[in-house]
mmCIF file of C-alpha atoms (C1' of nucleotides) in Angstrom:
data_model
loop_
_atom_site.group_PDB
_atom_site.id
_atom_site.type_symbol
_atom_site.label_atom_id
_atom_site.label_comp_id
_atom_site.label_asym_id
_atom_site.label_seq_id
_atom_site.Cartn_x
_atom_site.Cartn_y
_atom_site.Cartn_z
ATOM 1 C CA MET K 51 -3.404 2.516 -1.643
ATOM 2 C CA PRO K 52 -2.988 -0.239 0.948
ATOM 3 C CA GLU K 53 -1.413 0.978 3.150
ATOM 4 C CA LEU K 54 -2.532 -0.140 7.171
ATOM 5 C CA PRO K 55 -6.064 0.415 7.275
ATOM 6 C CA GLU K 56 -6.893 -1.195 4.074
ATOM 7 C CA VAL K 57 -5.089 -4.696 5.027
ATOM 8 C CA GLU K 58 -5.896 -5.036 8.519
ATOM 9 C CA SER K 59 -9.330 -4.588 7.354
ATOM 10 C CA THR K 60 -8.561 -6.832 4.369
ATOM 11 C CA VAL K 61 -7.390 -9.444 7.450
ATOM 12 C CA ARG K 62 -10.549 -9.511 9.506
ATOM 13 C CA GLU K 63 -12.845 -10.141 6.242
ATOM 14 C CA LEU K 64 -10.552 -12.925 5.067
ATOM 15 C CA LYS K 65 -10.481 -14.332 9.235
ATOM 16 C CA LYS K 66 -14.057 -14.086 9.348
ATOM 17 C CA ASN K 67 -14.645 -15.995 6.229
ATOM 18 C CA ILE K 68 -11.725 -18.253 5.995
ATOM 19 C CA LEU K 69 -9.894 -19.353 9.264
ATOM 20 C CA GLY K 70 -9.252 -23.272 8.895
ATOM 21 C CA ASP K 71 -9.911 -22.971 5.359
ATOM 22 C CA PHE K 72 -7.292 -25.810 2.877
ATOM 23 C CA LEU K 73 -5.885 -24.827 0.411
ATOM 24 C CA GLN K 74 -6.319 -26.911 -2.629
ATOM 25 C CA ASP K 75 -5.780 -25.600 -5.631
ATOM 26 C CA VAL K 76 -3.869 -22.073 -7.048
ATOM 27 C CA TRP K 77 -4.184 -20.792 -10.730
ATOM 28 C CA SER K 78 -1.795 -17.353 -11.456
ATOM 29 C CA GLU K 79 -1.598 -15.723 -14.405
ATOM 30 C CA LYS K 80 2.247 -16.170 -15.061
ATOM 31 C CA GLU K 81 3.948 -19.673 -14.025
ATOM 32 C CA ARG K 82 4.424 -19.436 -10.280
ATOM 33 C CA LYS K 83 4.573 -23.445 -10.386
ATOM 34 C CA ASP K 84 5.885 -22.994 -6.258
ATOM 35 C CA LEU K 85 3.497 -21.699 -5.285
ATOM 36 C CA LYS K 86 2.217 -25.650 -5.895
ATOM 37 C CA ARG K 87 3.060 -26.384 -2.031
ATOM 38 C CA VAL K 88 0.214 -24.665 -0.278
ATOM 39 C CA GLU K 89 -2.000 -27.323 -1.705
ATOM 40 C CA GLY K 90 -4.136 -28.682 0.837
ATOM 41 C CA LYS K 91 -1.781 -27.133 3.917
ATOM 42 C CA ARG K 92 -5.177 -25.459 5.742
ATOM 43 C CA ILE K 93 -5.058 -21.958 6.508
ATOM 44 C CA GLU K 94 -4.626 -22.219 10.880
ATOM 45 C CA GLU K 95 -3.588 -18.323 11.028
ATOM 46 C CA ILE K 96 -4.115 -14.776 9.744
ATOM 47 C CA ARG K 97 -2.361 -11.931 10.457
ATOM 48 C CA ARG K 98 -0.841 -8.808 9.257
ATOM 49 C CA PHE K 99 2.651 -6.486 9.617
ATOM 50 C CA GLY K 100 2.487 -3.838 8.253
ATOM 51 C CA LYS K 101 1.171 -4.032 4.926
ATOM 52 C CA ASN K 102 1.533 -7.334 4.342
ATOM 53 C CA ILE K 103 -0.702 -10.194 5.080
ATOM 54 C CA SER K 104 0.522 -13.574 6.322
ATOM 55 C CA PHE K 105 -1.770 -16.880 5.561
ATOM 56 C CA PHE K 106 0.057 -19.163 8.117
ATOM 57 C CA LEU K 107 -0.221 -22.683 6.688
ATOM 58 C CA ASP K 108 -0.800 -25.558 9.217
ATOM 59 C CA ASN K 109 3.341 -27.741 7.418
ATOM 60 C CA GLY K 110 5.227 -24.449 9.301
ATOM 61 C CA GLU K 111 4.754 -22.059 5.762
ATOM 62 C CA ILE K 112 3.778 -18.952 5.504
ATOM 63 C CA LEU K 113 1.903 -17.615 1.611
ATOM 64 C CA LEU K 114 3.087 -13.713 2.186
ATOM 65 C CA ILE K 115 1.078 -11.524 -0.152
ATOM 66 C CA HIS K 116 2.044 -7.454 -0.166
ATOM 67 C CA LEU K 117 -0.302 -5.800 -2.370
ATOM 68 C CA ARG K 118 1.696 -2.719 -3.234
ATOM 69 C CA MET K 119 0.173 -0.006 -4.925
ATOM 70 C CA THR K 120 -3.212 -1.476 -6.434
ATOM 71 C CA GLY K 121 -3.428 -4.620 -5.702
ATOM 72 C CA HIS K 122 -6.893 -6.343 -2.950
ATOM 73 C CA LEU K 123 -8.043 -9.623 -2.311
ATOM 74 C CA LEU K 124 -11.251 -10.251 -3.508
ATOM 75 C CA LEU K 125 -14.023 -13.445 -1.216
ATOM 76 C CA GLY K 126 -15.548 -14.523 -4.529
ATOM 77 C CA ASN K 127 -16.847 -17.363 -7.171
ATOM 78 C CA TRP K 128 -15.092 -17.535 -10.222
ATOM 79 C CA GLU K 129 -15.122 -19.768 -13.528
ATOM 80 C CA LEU K 130 -12.668 -20.049 -15.970
ATOM 81 C CA LYS K 131 -13.412 -20.363 -19.683
ATOM 82 C CA LYS K 132 -11.560 -20.722 -23.070
ATOM 83 C CA ASN K 133 -11.806 -18.158 -25.538
ATOM 84 C CA SER K 134 -11.607 -19.465 -28.467
ATOM 85 C CA ALA K 135 -10.446 -16.454 -30.359
ATOM 86 C CA THR K 136 -7.418 -15.172 -28.634
ATOM 87 C CA GLU K 137 -6.828 -18.629 -26.616
ATOM 88 C CA LYS K 138 -6.530 -16.276 -23.516
ATOM 89 C CA GLU K 139 -8.277 -17.213 -20.443
ATOM 90 C CA GLU K 140 -9.728 -15.272 -19.173
ATOM 91 C CA TRP K 141 -11.655 -15.073 -16.033
ATOM 92 C CA TRP K 142 -15.937 -14.763 -15.306
ATOM 93 C CA SER K 143 -18.038 -13.871 -12.607
ATOM 94 C CA LYS K 144 -21.368 -15.053 -10.839
ATOM 95 C CA GLU K 145 -21.671 -12.237 -9.101
ATOM 96 C CA PRO K 146 -21.635 -9.175 -9.846
ATOM 97 C CA ILE K 147 -18.110 -8.194 -8.061
ATOM 98 C CA LEU K 148 -16.408 -7.540 -11.095
ATOM 99 C CA GLN K 149 -18.986 -5.388 -12.712
ATOM 100 C CA ASP K 150 -16.700 -2.389 -10.929
ATOM 101 C CA LYS K 151 -13.285 -1.697 -13.542
ATOM 102 C CA ARG K 152 -10.694 -2.543 -10.074
ATOM 103 C CA ASN K 153 -12.035 -5.815 -9.334
ATOM 104 C CA GLY K 154 -11.604 -7.340 -12.350
ATOM 105 C CA PHE K 155 -7.991 -7.742 -13.472
ATOM 106 C CA LEU K 156 -6.926 -11.096 -11.203
ATOM 107 C CA ARG K 157 -3.717 -12.193 -11.254
ATOM 108 C CA VAL K 158 -2.850 -14.940 -9.173
ATOM 109 C CA ILE K 159 -6.795 -17.465 -7.711
ATOM 110 C CA PHE K 160 -6.865 -19.327 -4.401
ATOM 111 C CA PHE K 161 -9.561 -22.473 -3.638
ATOM 112 C CA LEU K 162 -10.559 -23.605 -1.185
ATOM 113 C CA ALA K 163 -12.385 -27.108 0.727
ATOM 114 C CA SER K 164 -15.390 -24.853 1.146
ATOM 115 C CA GLY K 165 -15.456 -23.819 -1.989
ATOM 116 C CA LYS K 166 -14.716 -20.072 -1.717
ATOM 117 C CA GLN K 167 -12.722 -18.359 -3.688
ATOM 118 C CA VAL K 168 -9.644 -15.648 -2.736
ATOM 119 C CA ALA K 169 -8.237 -13.431 -6.225
ATOM 120 C CA LEU K 170 -5.598 -10.399 -5.824
ATOM 121 C CA SER K 171 -6.729 -8.407 -8.467
ATOM 122 C CA ASP K 172 -3.793 -6.010 -9.398
ATOM 123 C CA PRO K 173 -4.141 -3.812 -12.152
ATOM 124 C CA ARG K 174 -0.515 -2.452 -12.099
ATOM 125 C CA LYS K 175 1.283 -6.334 -11.008
ATOM 126 C CA PHE K 176 2.792 -4.985 -8.730
ATOM 127 C CA ALA K 177 1.546 -7.027 -5.525
ATOM 128 C CA LYS K 178 3.914 -9.480 -3.996
ATOM 129 C CA VAL K 179 2.482 -13.371 -3.303
ATOM 130 C CA SER K 180 5.432 -15.399 -2.001
ATOM 131 C CA LEU K 181 5.706 -18.898 0.790
ATOM 132 C CA LEU K 182 8.352 -18.764 2.980
ATOM 133 C CA GLN K 183 9.604 -20.812 5.837
ATOM 134 C CA LYS K 184 9.382 -19.594 8.669
ATOM 135 C CA LYS K 185 13.076 -17.989 8.833
ATOM 136 C CA GLU K 186 12.025 -16.038 6.213
ATOM 137 C CA MET K 187 9.113 -14.313 7.516
ATOM 138 C CA GLU K 188 11.028 -13.353 10.903
ATOM 139 C CA LYS K 189 13.124 -12.303 8.810
ATOM 140 C CA ILE K 190 11.033 -9.881 7.863
ATOM 141 C CA ILE K 191 9.227 -9.397 10.486
ATOM 142 C CA GLN K 192 12.571 -8.086 12.112
ATOM 143 C CA GLU K 193 12.949 -5.552 9.146
ATOM 144 C CA LEU K 194 9.718 -4.157 10.588
ATOM 145 C CA GLY K 195 9.460 -1.193 12.680
ATOM 146 C CA PRO K 196 6.212 -1.590 15.621
ATOM 147 C CA ASN K 197 3.197 -0.916 15.246
ATOM 148 C CA PRO K 198 2.158 2.249 15.187
ATOM 149 C CA LEU K 199 -1.616 1.428 17.104
ATOM 150 C CA SER K 200 0.317 -0.759 20.222
ATOM 151 C CA ILE K 201 3.052 1.104 20.410
ATOM 152 C CA LYS K 202 3.817 2.779 23.372
ATOM 153 C CA LYS K 203 3.548 7.457 23.785
ATOM 154 C CA LYS K 204 7.235 6.653 26.239
ATOM 155 C CA GLU K 205 8.935 3.868 23.382
ATOM 156 C CA PHE K 206 7.048 6.130 19.942
ATOM 157 C CA LYS K 207 9.523 9.241 21.444
ATOM 158 C CA LYS K 208 12.460 7.087 21.433
ATOM 159 C CA LEU K 209 12.028 6.786 18.120
ATOM 160 C CA PHE K 210 12.746 10.787 17.084
ATOM 161 C CA GLU K 211 16.044 10.183 18.404
ATOM 162 C CA GLY K 212 18.522 11.227 16.044
ATOM 163 C CA ARG K 213 16.745 11.299 13.053
ATOM 164 C CA LYS K 214 17.495 13.664 10.406
ATOM 165 C CA LYS K 215 14.759 13.106 8.410
ATOM 166 C CA GLU K 216 11.747 15.333 6.870
ATOM 167 C CA ILE K 217 9.250 14.209 8.975
ATOM 168 C CA LYS K 218 6.763 12.846 6.294
ATOM 169 C CA PRO K 219 9.106 10.183 4.584
ATOM 170 C CA LEU K 220 10.243 9.690 8.197
ATOM 171 C CA LEU K 221 6.061 8.280 9.100
ATOM 172 C CA MET K 222 6.525 5.904 5.991
ATOM 173 C CA ASP K 223 9.785 4.017 6.572
ATOM 174 C CA GLN K 224 8.988 1.502 6.926
ATOM 175 C CA ALA K 225 11.627 0.000 8.932
ATOM 176 C CA PHE K 226 10.686 3.965 11.143
ATOM 177 C CA LEU K 227 7.021 2.565 11.640
ATOM 178 C CA ALA K 228 5.254 -0.059 9.710
ATOM 179 C CA GLY K 229 2.673 0.657 8.141
ATOM 180 C CA ILE K 230 2.355 4.159 6.973
ATOM 181 C CA GLY K 231 1.829 5.270 3.642
ATOM 182 C CA ASN K 232 1.283 8.484 2.122
ATOM 183 C CA ILE K 233 -2.270 8.432 2.625
ATOM 184 C CA TYR K 234 -1.582 8.684 5.867
ATOM 185 C CA ALA K 235 1.323 9.957 6.738
ATOM 186 C CA ALA K 236 -0.496 13.739 4.544
ATOM 187 C CA GLU K 237 -3.833 12.870 7.435
ATOM 188 C CA ILE K 238 -1.244 12.703 10.250
ATOM 189 C CA LEU K 239 0.481 15.438 9.191
ATOM 190 C CA PHE K 240 -2.644 17.956 9.132
ATOM 191 C CA LYS K 241 -4.011 16.967 12.095
ATOM 192 C CA ALA K 242 -1.104 18.003 14.369
ATOM 193 C CA LYS K 243 0.218 20.294 12.706
ATOM 194 C CA VAL K 244 3.414 19.899 11.398
ATOM 195 C CA ASN K 245 4.767 20.943 8.011
ATOM 196 C CA PRO K 246 5.813 17.924 6.749
ATOM 197 C CA CYS K 247 9.277 18.604 5.355
ATOM 198 C CA LYS K 248 10.147 19.524 8.674
ATOM 199 C CA LYS K 249 13.292 18.236 9.819
ATOM 200 C CA ALA K 250 12.033 15.611 12.802
ATOM 201 C CA SER K 251 15.237 15.963 15.220
ATOM 202 C CA LEU K 252 14.048 19.315 14.851
ATOM 203 C CA LEU K 253 10.486 18.383 16.032
ATOM 204 C CA LYS K 254 8.774 20.297 19.940
ATOM 205 C CA GLU K 255 8.817 17.804 22.188
ATOM 206 C CA GLU K 256 4.591 18.676 22.828
ATOM 207 C CA GLU K 257 5.350 18.289 18.189
ATOM 208 C CA VAL K 258 6.205 14.664 18.653
ATOM 209 C CA GLU K 259 3.260 13.808 20.923
ATOM 210 C CA ARG K 260 1.372 15.273 18.458
ATOM 211 C CA ILE K 261 1.838 12.505 16.070
ATOM 212 C CA TYR K 262 2.196 9.672 18.226
ATOM 213 C CA TYR K 263 -1.760 10.802 19.642
ATOM 214 C CA PHE K 264 -3.125 11.169 16.320
ATOM 215 C CA THR K 265 -1.224 8.678 13.960
ATOM 216 C CA ARG K 266 -3.336 6.642 16.231
ATOM 217 C CA GLU K 267 -6.490 8.981 15.739
ATOM 218 C CA ILE K 268 -6.595 9.216 12.138
ATOM 219 C CA LEU K 269 -5.093 4.962 12.090
ATOM 220 C CA LYS K 270 -7.846 4.050 13.475
ATOM 221 C CA LYS K 271 -10.517 5.752 12.206
ATOM 222 C CA GLY K 272 -9.094 4.458 8.511
ATOM 223 C CA ILE K 273 -10.033 0.904 10.321
ATOM 224 C CA LYS K 274 -13.249 1.484 11.110
ATOM 225 C CA LEU K 275 -14.277 3.589 7.588
ATOM 226 C CA LYS K 276 -12.801 -0.053 5.955
ATOM 227 C CA GLY K 277 -9.659 1.907 4.414
ATOM 228 C CA ASP K 278 -9.216 4.665 1.580
ATOM 229 C CA SER K 279 -10.794 3.392 -1.991
ATOM 230 C CA THR K 280 -9.363 6.623 -3.977
ATOM 231 C CA SER K 281 -7.516 4.447 -6.195
ATOM 232 C CA ASP K 282 -7.652 0.689 -6.661
ATOM 233 C CA TYR K 283 -7.902 -0.809 -2.814
ATOM 234 C CA ARG K 284 -11.261 -2.757 -2.563
ATOM 235 C CA LEU K 285 -12.671 -5.158 0.601
ATOM 236 C CA PRO K 286 -12.733 -8.404 0.047
ATOM 237 C CA SER K 287 -16.243 -8.986 -0.533
ATOM 238 C CA GLY K 288 -15.869 -5.843 -3.401
ATOM 239 C CA LYS K 289 -17.285 -3.025 -1.949
ATOM 240 C CA LYS K 290 -15.282 0.360 -1.120
ATOM 241 C CA GLY K 291 -14.118 2.109 1.859
ATOM 242 C CA GLY K 292 -15.033 4.580 2.898
ATOM 243 C CA TYR K 293 -12.376 6.883 3.495
ATOM 244 C CA GLN K 294 -11.504 8.502 1.041
ATOM 245 C CA GLU K 295 -14.986 10.287 1.663
ATOM 246 C CA CYS K 296 -13.100 11.803 4.664
ATOM 247 C CA HIS K 297 -10.595 12.803 3.763
ATOM 248 C CA LEU K 298 -8.307 16.449 5.353
ATOM 249 C CA VAL K 299 -5.912 16.741 2.897
ATOM 250 C CA TYR K 300 -5.003 14.643 0.111
ATOM 251 C CA LYS K 301 -6.268 15.035 -3.064
ATOM 252 C CA ARG K 302 -7.766 18.173 -1.693
ATOM 253 C CA ASP K 303 -5.388 20.544 -3.443
ATOM 254 C CA ASN K 304 -6.671 23.839 -3.702
ATOM 255 C CA LEU K 305 -9.535 22.829 -1.872
ATOM 256 C CA PRO K 306 -10.341 25.640 1.799
ATOM 257 C CA CYS K 307 -9.002 23.803 4.319
ATOM 258 C CA PHE K 308 -10.360 22.291 6.836
ATOM 259 C CA GLU K 309 -9.242 25.195 10.279
ATOM 260 C CA CYS K 310 -9.081 27.933 8.059
ATOM 261 C CA LYS K 311 -10.734 27.998 5.002
ATOM 262 C CA GLU K 312 -6.647 28.004 3.177
ATOM 263 C CA LYS K 313 -5.983 27.004 0.240
ATOM 264 C CA ILE K 314 -4.815 23.184 0.412
ATOM 265 C CA LYS K 315 -0.824 23.407 -1.199
ATOM 266 C CA ARG K 316 0.331 20.048 -2.898
ATOM 267 C CA THR K 317 4.175 19.736 -2.704
ATOM 268 C CA VAL K 318 6.323 17.381 -3.477
ATOM 269 C CA VAL K 319 8.062 16.233 -0.879
ATOM 270 C CA GLY K 320 10.333 12.807 -0.527
ATOM 271 C CA SER K 321 9.565 12.710 -3.942
ATOM 272 C CA ARG K 322 5.902 11.690 -3.375
ATOM 273 C CA GLY K 323 3.146 14.007 -3.831
ATOM 274 C CA THR K 324 2.551 15.880 -0.778
ATOM 275 C CA TYR K 325 -0.723 17.270 0.532
ATOM 276 C CA TYR K 326 -0.744 20.315 3.383
ATOM 277 C CA CYS K 327 -2.385 23.347 4.720
ATOM 278 C CA PRO K 328 0.197 26.450 4.334
ATOM 279 C CA SER K 329 -1.123 28.125 6.856
ATOM 280 C CA CYS K 330 -1.442 25.490 9.630
ATOM 281 C CA GLN K 331 1.308 23.802 9.158
ATOM 282 C CA LYS K 332 4.494 26.050 9.153
ATOM 283 C CA LYS K 333 7.397 25.273 9.578
ATOM 284 C CA GLU K 334 8.554 27.560 11.744
ATOM 285 C "C1'" DG S 132 -2.650 8.777 -29.542
ATOM 286 C "C1'" DC S 133 0.622 10.523 -26.885
ATOM 287 C "C1'" DT S 134 2.494 12.377 -22.140
ATOM 288 C "C1'" DG S 135 3.242 12.057 -17.444
ATOM 289 C "C1'" DC S 136 1.881 11.671 -13.760
ATOM 290 C "C1'" DT S 137 0.671 7.871 -9.837
ATOM 291 C "C1'" DG S 138 2.874 5.495 -5.235
ATOM 292 C "C1'" DT S 139 5.121 1.693 -3.099
ATOM 293 C "C1'" DT S 140 9.288 -0.921 -2.222
ATOM 294 C "C1'" DG S 141 13.737 -2.266 -4.217
ATOM 295 C "C1'" DG S 142 18.679 -1.475 -6.196
ATOM 296 C "C1'" DC S 143 21.702 1.371 -7.791
ATOM 297 C "C1'" DG S 144 25.013 4.761 -8.056
ATOM 298 C "C1'" DG S 145 26.735 9.225 -6.250
ATOM 299 C "C1'" DC Q 177 25.287 5.572 5.479
ATOM 300 C "C1'" DC Q 178 22.178 8.332 3.345
ATOM 301 C "C1'" DC Q 179 20.346 10.917 -0.430
ATOM 302 C "C1'" DG Q 180 17.920 10.917 -4.479
ATOM 303 C "C1'" DC Q 181 16.776 8.579 -8.642
ATOM 304 C "C1'" DC Q 182 14.055 4.705 -11.509
ATOM 305 C "C1'" DA Q 183 12.393 0.155 -12.719
ATOM 306 C "C1'" DA Q 184 8.810 -2.758 -12.393
ATOM 307 C "C1'" DC Q 185 3.784 -1.805 -15.250
ATOM 308 C "C1'" DA Q 186 -0.506 -0.204 -16.531
ATOM 309 C "C1'" DG Q 187 -4.685 3.025 -16.636
ATOM 310 C "C1'" DC Q 188 -6.077 7.406 -17.110
ATOM 311 C "C1'" DA Q 189 -6.958 12.258 -17.214
ATOM 312 C "C1'" DG Q 190 -5.344 16.298 -20.120
#
DNA sequence: GCTGCTGTTGGCGG
DNA sequence: CCCGCCAACAGCAG
């Protein structure tokens, strides 16, 4: 699932390849006349806000992409061919990138002046692509919580004041902190030795401090390993990230805890699958 | 082949 | 305001 480390890895790889390039043409599976406005525009900046990817264009508009659950962006080289049998358009790749099935669900393709292409592959079609004015973008940024990688400890601790919610759904609340999702929330709370359903208001100061420290440590590790490809996420190159190789608790139910050998459990907290060690992450 | 699970976000209703 | 539930959708395990 694309969370902060996956989106950050995507943005970094895109910046290396297409910063300053010009958008020339757009193809989309669903009719998107509005996206035609990007044609001829230069990509002046590419930035991450929480789990959002934003392309700042030279006319002041912002192309915003949210990958939701199964979306990911690919750099590639495809050509469009007609399938006469169904009259449906099909994409064929010249590169081995599409040999990975996850990379074959192309919904939108941006053609750049350099000849490069950026495609959105998204099996479940949940990803959101929109073209925003500056004001609309500012509103989105304003509604997001702080960046967990830049907030200071003092400010972080303040966020918890008066919050009654369970800690895991709170960490995943994008208005509380921007960028944490189900996988990293579980990993962070395991390292911090905090039970995922403990009410935030009941957390001791040391617990909040550990959450602060390990939020940063785990997210940075996620970025270093270029994200988690447990599910559909791939880098723009089409390759997998590496975080799925070092899960501490996520998807490890019934396997021994790396700290105490107790069996990892799966429960549901805030209607999300939640993995934790019942012995290392006691509620009291 | 069918059912239910997966998990992000927004919208709805209690 | 806050919570839970569901829909958007499609692949996939059982």
